[in-house]
mmCIF file of C-alpha atoms and ligand atoms in Angstrom:
data_model
loop_
_atom_site.group_PDB
_atom_site.id
_atom_site.type_symbol
_atom_site.label_atom_id
_atom_site.label_comp_id
_atom_site.label_asym_id
_atom_site.label_seq_id
_atom_site.Cartn_x
_atom_site.Cartn_y
_atom_site.Cartn_z
ATOM 1 C CA MET J 1 -18.294 1.733 11.387
ATOM 2 C CA SER J 2 -18.795 5.000 9.537
ATOM 3 C CA ASP J 3 -20.613 4.943 6.070
ATOM 4 C CA GLU J 4 -18.321 7.497 4.545
ATOM 5 C CA ARG J 5 -16.653 6.308 1.358
ATOM 6 C CA PRO J 6 -13.450 8.342 0.731
ATOM 7 C CA PRO J 7 -11.260 7.236 -2.219
ATOM 8 C CA GLU J 8 -9.015 4.183 -1.407
ATOM 9 C CA ARG J 9 -5.805 6.569 -1.361
ATOM 10 C CA SER J 10 -5.732 10.291 -1.043
ATOM 11 C CA CYS J 11 -4.097 10.346 -4.502
ATOM 12 C CA ASP J 12 -3.687 7.532 -6.991
ATOM 13 C CA PHE J 13 -0.526 5.875 -5.631
ATOM 14 C CA PRO J 14 -0.303 2.181 -5.064
ATOM 15 C CA TYR J 15 0.126 0.978 -1.452
ATOM 16 C CA LEU J 16 3.550 -0.951 -1.084
ATOM 17 C CA HIS J 17 2.461 -3.731 1.119
ATOM 18 C CA GLY J 18 -1.117 -4.478 -0.435
ATOM 19 C CA PHE J 19 -4.055 -5.798 1.619
ATOM 20 C CA SER J 20 -3.978 -9.615 1.285
ATOM 21 C CA SER J 21 -4.750 -12.014 4.234
ATOM 22 C CA THR J 22 -1.023 -12.821 4.361
ATOM 23 C CA GLU J 23 -0.199 -9.136 4.643
ATOM 24 C CA GLN J 24 -2.956 -8.592 7.441
ATOM 25 C CA ALA J 25 -1.463 -11.657 9.461
ATOM 26 C CA ARG J 26 1.936 -10.040 9.014
ATOM 27 C CA LEU J 27 0.890 -6.834 10.660
ATOM 28 C CA VAL J 28 -0.409 -8.738 13.538
ATOM 29 C CA LYS J 29 2.934 -10.596 13.854
ATOM 30 C CA GLN J 30 4.853 -7.339 13.389
ATOM 31 C CA ALA J 31 2.972 -5.631 16.082
ATOM 32 C CA LYS J 32 3.702 -8.435 18.728
ATOM 33 C CA LEU J 33 7.345 -8.646 17.603
ATOM 34 C CA ALA J 34 7.931 -5.009 17.873
ATOM 35 C CA GLU J 35 5.860 -4.224 21.004
ATOM 36 C CA PRO J 36 8.752 -4.465 23.589
ATOM 37 C CA THR J 37 10.661 -1.767 21.680
ATOM 38 C CA VAL J 38 7.856 0.400 20.296
ATOM 39 C CA PHE J 39 5.956 0.564 23.548
ATOM 40 C CA HIS J 40 8.812 0.704 25.997
ATOM 41 C CA ASP J 41 8.497 4.560 26.363
ATOM 42 C CA ILE J 42 4.911 5.230 25.508
ATOM 43 C CA ASP J 43 2.826 6.462 28.266
ATOM 44 C CA TYR J 44 -0.837 7.399 27.874
ATOM 45 C CA THR J 45 -1.518 7.644 31.720
ATOM 46 C CA GLY J 46 -4.403 10.122 32.162
ATOM 47 C CA ALA J 47 -5.684 9.899 28.636
ATOM 48 C CA ARG J 48 -9.153 8.456 27.958
ATOM 49 C CA ASN J 49 -10.001 8.947 24.504
ATOM 50 C CA LEU J 50 -7.133 8.169 22.022
ATOM 51 C CA LEU J 51 -7.171 8.562 18.033
ATOM 52 C CA GLU J 52 -5.269 5.864 16.384
ATOM 53 C CA VAL J 53 -4.492 6.954 12.674
ATOM 54 C CA GLY J 54 -3.705 4.307 9.995
ATOM 55 C CA SER J 55 -4.918 1.555 12.528
ATOM 56 C CA GLY J 56 -4.560 -1.128 9.932
ATOM 57 C CA VAL J 57 -5.888 -4.554 11.284
ATOM 58 C CA GLY J 58 -6.211 -3.179 14.845
ATOM 59 C CA ALA J 59 -2.910 -5.097 15.951
ATOM 60 C CA GLN J 60 -1.750 -1.889 17.712
ATOM 61 C CA THR J 61 -5.244 -1.316 19.010
ATOM 62 C CA GLU J 62 -5.246 -4.490 20.990
ATOM 63 C CA ILE J 63 -1.929 -3.527 22.481
ATOM 64 C CA LEU J 64 -3.050 -0.034 23.339
ATOM 65 C CA LEU J 65 -6.206 -1.185 25.061
ATOM 66 C CA ARG J 66 -4.231 -3.944 27.024
ATOM 67 C CA ARG J 67 -1.476 -1.747 28.128
ATOM 68 C CA PHE J 68 -3.684 1.256 28.940
ATOM 69 C CA PRO J 69 -6.978 0.035 30.624
ATOM 70 C CA ASP J 70 -8.544 3.492 30.896
ATOM 71 C CA LEU J 71 -8.356 4.187 27.209
ATOM 72 C CA ARG J 72 -10.992 4.056 24.529
ATOM 73 C CA VAL J 73 -9.596 4.000 20.953
ATOM 74 C CA THR J 74 -10.952 5.452 17.865
ATOM 75 C CA CYS J 75 -9.378 3.784 14.743
ATOM 76 C CA VAL J 76 -9.150 5.406 11.447
ATOM 77 C CA ASP J 77 -7.981 3.870 8.297
ATOM 78 C CA LEU J 78 -8.442 4.614 4.596
ATOM 79 C CA ASN J 79 -8.847 0.845 3.593
ATOM 80 C CA GLN J 80 -12.076 -1.062 3.979
ATOM 81 C CA ALA J 81 -10.288 -4.530 3.826
ATOM 82 C CA GLN J 82 -8.015 -3.493 6.780
ATOM 83 C CA LEU J 83 -10.975 -2.232 8.761
ATOM 84 C CA SER J 84 -13.009 -5.368 8.278
ATOM 85 C CA ALA J 85 -9.995 -7.543 9.463
ATOM 86 C CA ALA J 86 -9.716 -5.073 12.574
ATOM 87 C CA ARG J 87 -13.350 -5.786 13.395
ATOM 88 C CA THR J 88 -12.841 -9.587 13.206
ATOM 89 C CA ASN J 89 -9.649 -9.364 15.237
ATOM 90 C CA LEU J 90 -10.903 -7.107 17.866
ATOM 91 C CA ASP J 91 -14.225 -8.765 18.067
ATOM 92 C CA ALA J 92 -12.542 -11.955 18.755
ATOM 93 C CA MET J 93 -11.435 -10.433 22.140
ATOM 94 C CA PRO J 94 -14.709 -9.844 23.895
ATOM 95 C CA TRP J 95 -12.947 -8.267 26.910
ATOM 96 C CA LEU J 96 -12.220 -5.281 24.534
ATOM 97 C CA ASP J 97 -15.921 -4.852 23.980
ATOM 98 C CA GLY J 98 -17.084 -1.297 23.766
ATOM 99 C CA ARG J 99 -13.577 0.349 23.886
ATOM 100 C CA TYR J 100 -13.005 0.904 20.340
ATOM 101 C CA ALA J 101 -14.649 2.296 17.240
ATOM 102 C CA LEU J 102 -13.604 1.890 13.639
ATOM 103 C CA HIS J 103 -13.991 4.572 10.894
ATOM 104 C CA ARG J 104 -13.092 4.743 7.425
ATOM 105 C CA ALA J 105 -11.541 8.072 6.595
ATOM 106 C CA ASP J 106 -8.488 9.538 4.957
ATOM 107 C CA ALA J 107 -5.905 10.896 7.517
ATOM 108 C CA THR J 108 -5.737 14.180 5.605
ATOM 109 C CA ASN J 109 -9.309 14.908 6.329
ATOM 110 C CA LEU J 110 -10.591 13.473 9.529
ATOM 111 C CA PRO J 111 -14.356 13.362 10.252
ATOM 112 C CA PHE J 112 -14.086 14.506 13.791
ATOM 113 C CA GLU J 113 -14.930 17.779 15.598
ATOM 114 C CA PRO J 114 -11.987 19.781 17.019
ATOM 115 C CA ARG J 115 -10.759 18.702 20.493
ATOM 116 C CA SER J 116 -12.610 15.351 20.003
ATOM 117 C CA PHE J 117 -9.603 13.348 21.553
ATOM 118 C CA ASP J 118 -6.998 13.660 24.419
ATOM 119 C CA ALA J 119 -4.163 11.425 22.968
ATOM 120 C CA ALA J 120 -3.090 10.168 19.406
ATOM 121 C CA PHE J 121 -0.993 7.240 18.183
ATOM 122 C CA LEU J 122 0.472 6.905 14.743
ATOM 123 C CA CYS J 123 2.691 4.038 13.720
ATOM 124 C CA TRP J 124 4.108 2.997 10.448
ATOM 125 C CA VAL J 125 1.453 5.041 8.528
ATOM 126 C CA LEU J 126 3.043 8.559 7.912
ATOM 127 C CA GLU J 127 5.587 6.774 5.433
ATOM 128 C CA HIS J 128 2.781 5.647 3.298
ATOM 129 C CA VAL J 129 0.995 9.327 3.050
ATOM 130 C CA PRO J 130 2.058 11.700 0.341
ATOM 131 C CA ALA J 131 1.159 14.789 2.629
ATOM 132 C CA PRO J 132 2.378 13.962 6.330
ATOM 133 C CA ALA J 133 2.101 17.545 7.318
ATOM 134 C CA ARG J 134 -1.513 17.571 6.321
ATOM 135 C CA VAL J 135 -2.092 14.503 8.586
ATOM 136 C CA LEU J 136 -0.214 16.112 11.516
ATOM 137 C CA ASN J 137 -2.386 19.284 11.053
ATOM 138 C CA GLU J 138 -5.684 17.154 11.198
ATOM 139 C CA VAL J 139 -4.221 15.337 14.192
ATOM 140 C CA ARG J 140 -3.528 18.622 16.030
ATOM 141 C CA ARG J 141 -7.063 20.032 15.046
ATOM 142 C CA VAL J 142 -8.904 17.103 16.602
ATOM 143 C CA LEU J 143 -6.763 16.822 19.839
ATOM 144 C CA SER J 144 -7.506 18.864 23.082
ATOM 145 C CA PRO J 145 -4.870 21.166 24.378
ATOM 146 C CA GLY J 146 -2.219 19.056 26.479
ATOM 147 C CA SER J 147 -2.779 15.929 24.397
ATOM 148 C CA PRO J 148 0.307 13.540 24.042
ATOM 149 C CA VAL J 149 1.018 12.175 20.527
ATOM 150 C CA TYR J 150 3.441 9.407 19.885
ATOM 151 C CA ILE J 151 4.531 8.720 16.248
ATOM 152 C CA THR J 152 6.774 5.924 15.278
ATOM 153 C CA GLU J 153 8.319 5.684 11.954
ATOM 154 C CA VAL J 154 10.771 3.907 9.507
ATOM 155 C CA MET J 155 14.383 5.079 8.834
ATOM 156 C CA ASN J 156 15.022 2.493 6.116
ATOM 157 C CA SER J 157 18.573 3.926 5.356
ATOM 158 C CA SER J 158 19.608 2.340 8.677
ATOM 159 C CA PHE J 159 19.192 -1.436 7.634
ATOM 160 C CA LEU J 160 22.040 -3.640 7.667
ATOM 161 C CA LEU J 161 22.512 -7.404 7.205
ATOM 162 C CA ASP J 162 25.737 -9.354 7.554
ATOM 163 C CA PRO J 163 26.993 -11.440 5.679
ATOM 164 C CA TYR J 164 26.597 -8.940 2.786
ATOM 165 C CA SER J 165 23.732 -10.043 0.637
ATOM 166 C CA PRO J 166 23.583 -8.524 -2.729
ATOM 167 C CA ASN J 167 20.293 -9.360 -3.861
ATOM 168 C CA VAL J 168 18.767 -8.506 -0.625
ATOM 169 C CA TRP J 169 20.390 -5.057 -1.165
ATOM 170 C CA ARG J 170 19.301 -4.752 -4.706
ATOM 171 C CA TYR J 171 15.703 -5.684 -3.636
ATOM 172 C CA TRP J 172 15.795 -3.173 -0.561
ATOM 173 C CA MET J 173 16.899 -0.303 -2.822
ATOM 174 C CA ALA J 174 13.978 -1.185 -5.223
ATOM 175 C CA PHE J 175 11.587 -1.550 -2.205
ATOM 176 C CA ASN J 176 12.520 2.048 -1.105
ATOM 177 C CA ASP J 177 12.672 3.703 -4.425
ATOM 178 C CA PHE J 178 9.201 2.455 -5.187
ATOM 179 C CA GLN J 179 7.775 3.768 -2.004
ATOM 180 C CA TYR J 180 9.453 7.075 -2.394
ATOM 181 C CA GLU J 181 8.135 7.465 -6.036
ATOM 182 C CA SER J 182 4.781 6.233 -4.918
ATOM 183 C CA GLY J 183 4.410 9.334 -2.749
ATOM 184 C CA GLY J 184 5.453 7.808 0.561
ATOM 185 C CA ASP J 185 8.728 8.295 2.575
ATOM 186 C CA PRO J 186 10.975 5.336 3.635
ATOM 187 C CA PHE J 187 13.074 7.987 5.438
ATOM 188 C CA ILE J 188 10.502 9.752 7.136
ATOM 189 C CA GLY J 189 11.652 8.681 10.740
ATOM 190 C CA ALA J 190 14.458 11.376 10.840
ATOM 191 C CA LYS J 191 12.093 14.016 9.685
ATOM 192 C CA LEU J 192 9.495 13.576 12.369
ATOM 193 C CA GLY J 193 11.114 16.387 14.694
ATOM 194 C CA ASN J 194 11.064 18.895 11.823
ATOM 195 C CA LEU J 195 7.523 17.993 10.899
ATOM 196 C CA LEU J 196 6.040 18.161 14.266
ATOM 197 C CA LEU J 197 7.760 21.526 14.946
ATOM 198 C CA ALA J 198 6.422 22.938 11.633
ATOM 199 C CA GLY J 199 2.905 21.578 12.637
ATOM 200 C CA GLY J 200 2.822 23.679 15.765
ATOM 201 C CA PHE J 201 3.419 20.795 18.241
ATOM 202 C CA ARG J 202 5.312 21.481 21.325
ATOM 203 C CA ASP J 203 7.590 19.600 23.723
ATOM 204 C CA VAL J 204 9.049 17.653 20.642
ATOM 205 C CA THR J 205 11.377 14.778 21.687
ATOM 206 C CA THR J 206 12.774 11.965 19.348
ATOM 207 C CA GLU J 207 14.318 8.667 20.236
ATOM 208 C CA VAL J 208 16.266 6.260 17.969
ATOM 209 C CA LYS J 209 15.071 2.652 18.690
ATOM 210 C CA THR J 210 16.852 -0.301 17.235
ATOM 211 C CA PHE J 211 16.278 -3.838 16.316
ATOM 212 C CA TYR J 212 20.002 -5.114 16.800
ATOM 213 C CA PHE J 213 20.629 -8.705 16.786
ATOM 214 C CA ASP J 214 23.789 -10.759 16.822
ATOM 215 C CA ASN J 215 25.420 -13.566 18.600
ATOM 216 C CA ARG J 216 24.213 -12.470 21.951
ATOM 217 C CA GLU J 217 20.660 -13.283 21.066
ATOM 218 C CA PRO J 218 20.667 -15.882 18.414
ATOM 219 C CA ALA J 219 17.185 -17.072 18.740
ATOM 220 C CA ARG J 220 15.505 -13.518 18.560
ATOM 221 C CA ARG J 221 17.985 -12.780 15.516
ATOM 222 C CA LYS J 222 16.632 -15.862 13.804
ATOM 223 C CA THR J 223 12.944 -14.790 14.316
ATOM 224 C CA MET J 224 13.743 -11.186 13.326
ATOM 225 C CA ILE J 225 15.544 -12.231 10.047
ATOM 226 C CA ALA J 226 12.561 -14.643 9.219
ATOM 227 C CA PHE J 227 10.138 -11.805 9.864
ATOM 228 C CA TRP J 228 12.002 -9.318 7.803
ATOM 229 C CA GLU J 229 11.770 -11.796 4.752
ATOM 230 C CA GLU J 230 8.149 -11.565 5.251
ATOM 231 C CA LEU J 231 8.364 -7.809 5.265
ATOM 232 C CA LEU J 232 10.353 -7.727 2.073
ATOM 233 C CA LEU J 233 8.045 -10.356 0.393
ATOM 234 C CA SER J 234 5.100 -8.039 1.329
ATOM 235 C CA ALA J 235 6.150 -5.861 -1.751
ATOM 236 C CA ALA J 236 7.161 -8.520 -4.035
ATOM 237 C CA ASP J 237 3.960 -8.513 -6.360
ATOM 238 C CA GLN J 238 3.894 -4.719 -6.523
ATOM 239 C CA LEU J 239 7.742 -4.635 -7.333
ATOM 240 C CA LEU J 240 7.367 -7.352 -9.888
ATOM 241 C CA SER J 241 4.444 -5.742 -11.623
ATOM 242 C CA ALA J 242 6.069 -2.529 -11.613
ATOM 243 C CA GLN J 243 9.229 -4.106 -13.112
ATOM 244 C CA ARG J 244 11.327 -2.866 -10.228
ATOM 245 C CA VAL J 245 12.844 -6.206 -9.573
ATOM 246 C CA THR J 246 13.185 -9.277 -11.584
ATOM 247 C CA PRO J 247 11.924 -12.753 -10.247
ATOM 248 C CA ASP J 248 15.695 -13.613 -10.133
ATOM 249 C CA VAL J 249 16.139 -10.878 -7.624
ATOM 250 C CA VAL J 250 13.314 -11.947 -5.548
ATOM 251 C CA ASP J 251 14.519 -15.560 -5.637
ATOM 252 C CA GLY J 252 18.122 -14.357 -4.795
ATOM 253 C CA MET J 253 16.789 -12.188 -1.927
ATOM 254 C CA ARG J 254 14.833 -15.261 -0.546
ATOM 255 C CA ARG J 255 17.879 -17.499 -0.763
ATOM 256 C CA GLU J 256 20.110 -14.954 0.862
ATOM 257 C CA MET J 257 17.653 -14.264 3.703
ATOM 258 C CA GLN J 258 17.742 -18.132 4.395
ATOM 259 C CA GLN J 259 21.499 -18.176 4.377
ATOM 260 C CA VAL J 260 21.800 -15.311 6.685
ATOM 261 C CA GLN J 261 19.099 -16.748 9.039
ATOM 262 C CA ASN J 262 21.254 -19.897 9.418
ATOM 263 C CA ASP J 263 24.621 -17.958 9.645
ATOM 264 C CA PRO J 264 26.183 -18.589 13.140
ATOM 265 C CA ASN J 265 27.779 -14.992 13.012
ATOM 266 C CA ALA J 266 24.930 -12.887 11.215
ATOM 267 C CA VAL J 267 24.134 -9.486 12.220
ATOM 268 C CA PHE J 268 20.843 -7.842 11.979
ATOM 269 C CA PHE J 269 20.462 -4.201 12.393
ATOM 270 C CA TYR J 270 17.540 -1.790 11.901
ATOM 271 C CA ALA J 271 16.807 1.683 13.565
ATOM 272 C CA PHE J 272 13.599 3.572 13.507
ATOM 273 C CA VAL J 273 12.486 6.787 15.228
ATOM 274 C CA GLN J 274 9.845 7.484 17.792
ATOM 275 C CA ALA J 275 8.575 10.929 18.476
ATOM 276 C CA ARG J 276 6.662 12.371 21.277
ATOM 277 C CA ALA J 277 4.884 15.794 21.072
ATOM 278 C CA THR J 278 2.246 17.712 22.827
ATOM 279 C CA VAL J 279 -0.701 19.700 21.530
ATOM 280 C CA TYR J 280 -1.200 23.198 22.909
HETATM 281 C C1 LIG E 301 1.735 -0.523 7.439
HETATM 282 S S1 LIG E 301 0.104 -0.286 7.884
HETATM 283 C C2 LIG E 301 0.314 -0.033 9.639
HETATM 284 C C3 LIG E 301 -1.025 -0.276 10.371
HETATM 285 C C4 LIG E 301 -0.835 -0.176 11.970
HETATM 286 N N1 LIG E 301 -0.537 1.310 12.322
HETATM 287 C C5 LIG E 301 0.134 -0.993 12.586
HETATM 288 O O1 LIG E 301 1.140 -0.747 13.106
HETATM 289 O O2 LIG E 301 -0.233 -2.341 12.619
HETATM 290 C C6 LIG E 301 -0.322 1.347 7.260
HETATM 291 C C7 LIG E 301 -1.897 1.468 7.297
HETATM 292 O O3 LIG E 301 -1.979 2.958 6.991
HETATM 293 C C8 LIG E 301 -3.318 3.066 6.236
HETATM 294 N N2 LIG E 301 -3.189 4.260 5.530
HETATM 295 C C9 LIG E 301 -2.423 4.717 4.518
HETATM 296 N N3 LIG E 301 -2.646 5.818 4.040
HETATM 297 C C10 LIG E 301 -3.638 6.316 4.869
HETATM 298 C C11 LIG E 301 -4.658 7.502 5.012
HETATM 299 N N4 LIG E 301 -4.348 8.521 4.028
HETATM 300 N N5 LIG E 301 -5.397 7.562 5.783
HETATM 301 C C12 LIG E 301 -5.795 6.655 6.632
HETATM 302 N N6 LIG E 301 -5.013 5.586 6.704
HETATM 303 C C13 LIG E 301 -4.136 5.303 5.763
HETATM 304 C C14 LIG E 301 -3.391 1.732 5.288
HETATM 305 O O4 LIG E 301 -4.528 1.423 4.832
HETATM 306 C C15 LIG E 301 -2.676 0.703 6.415
HETATM 307 O O5 LIG E 301 -3.583 -0.114 6.918
#
């Protein structure tokens, strides 16, 4: 692991989800739950040396290494607690030995030489970065020509839960306002195409992916709604201490999420965006 000690954030903004062990376990669960959708169209065939930016606790790293046996992954994250959890998680899988490296660094200032990698993967990280264009600039700098980049990002205005749940809605608006005002962008998914074009990437394509569950798949619907409650709760401490929500709204949100989870006609809908581009 690199000894460099950059600041915890590229500026003084709080990180929405925090770094508790509950949050770290949530990231592992999230990666597994989303894997069939996130990885359905990702193809790193031919790549050997992949850069993963904002690698968190290594949950996606494990998936990348499992799906693409020729890959070696270099992980970068700004937060030491995430990197330590990634070390623990990945070291527990000895079959991945020697195939990953962990670096503490700011994605806007990567500690690598130009053309160090031949692929890149970013998932749920640009939404937290105040200067996503700077990150993309750095990613492009350290990739060799012809390298594929996949970026998967949130599009939070797409969320729908039925039956209508006013406290969930209040909480969700506060969640997004807080992220936006903290320097992140909960709607960055739809902007990936423009960001990549402006950053000099080529062959830019985007795909809208959905988590869409109704009476056709009641078990998966229930799992997703339960997970979504955990996602919402991951921001509760921050939102409460910033006085963006009251304890009543948090309690109401939890109650409503339980009700929707048990509603025989519930609908859960969320769309996000995955972009692919090439470096020249
Ligand atoms: C929501 S987590 C996603 C982690 C991982 N990509 C996944 O899908 O499980 C976002 C991660 O980005 C990291 N991060 C935020 N800003 C960063 C920056 N400027 N440079 C590097 N990592 C950053 C956070 O520390 C956190 O671990």
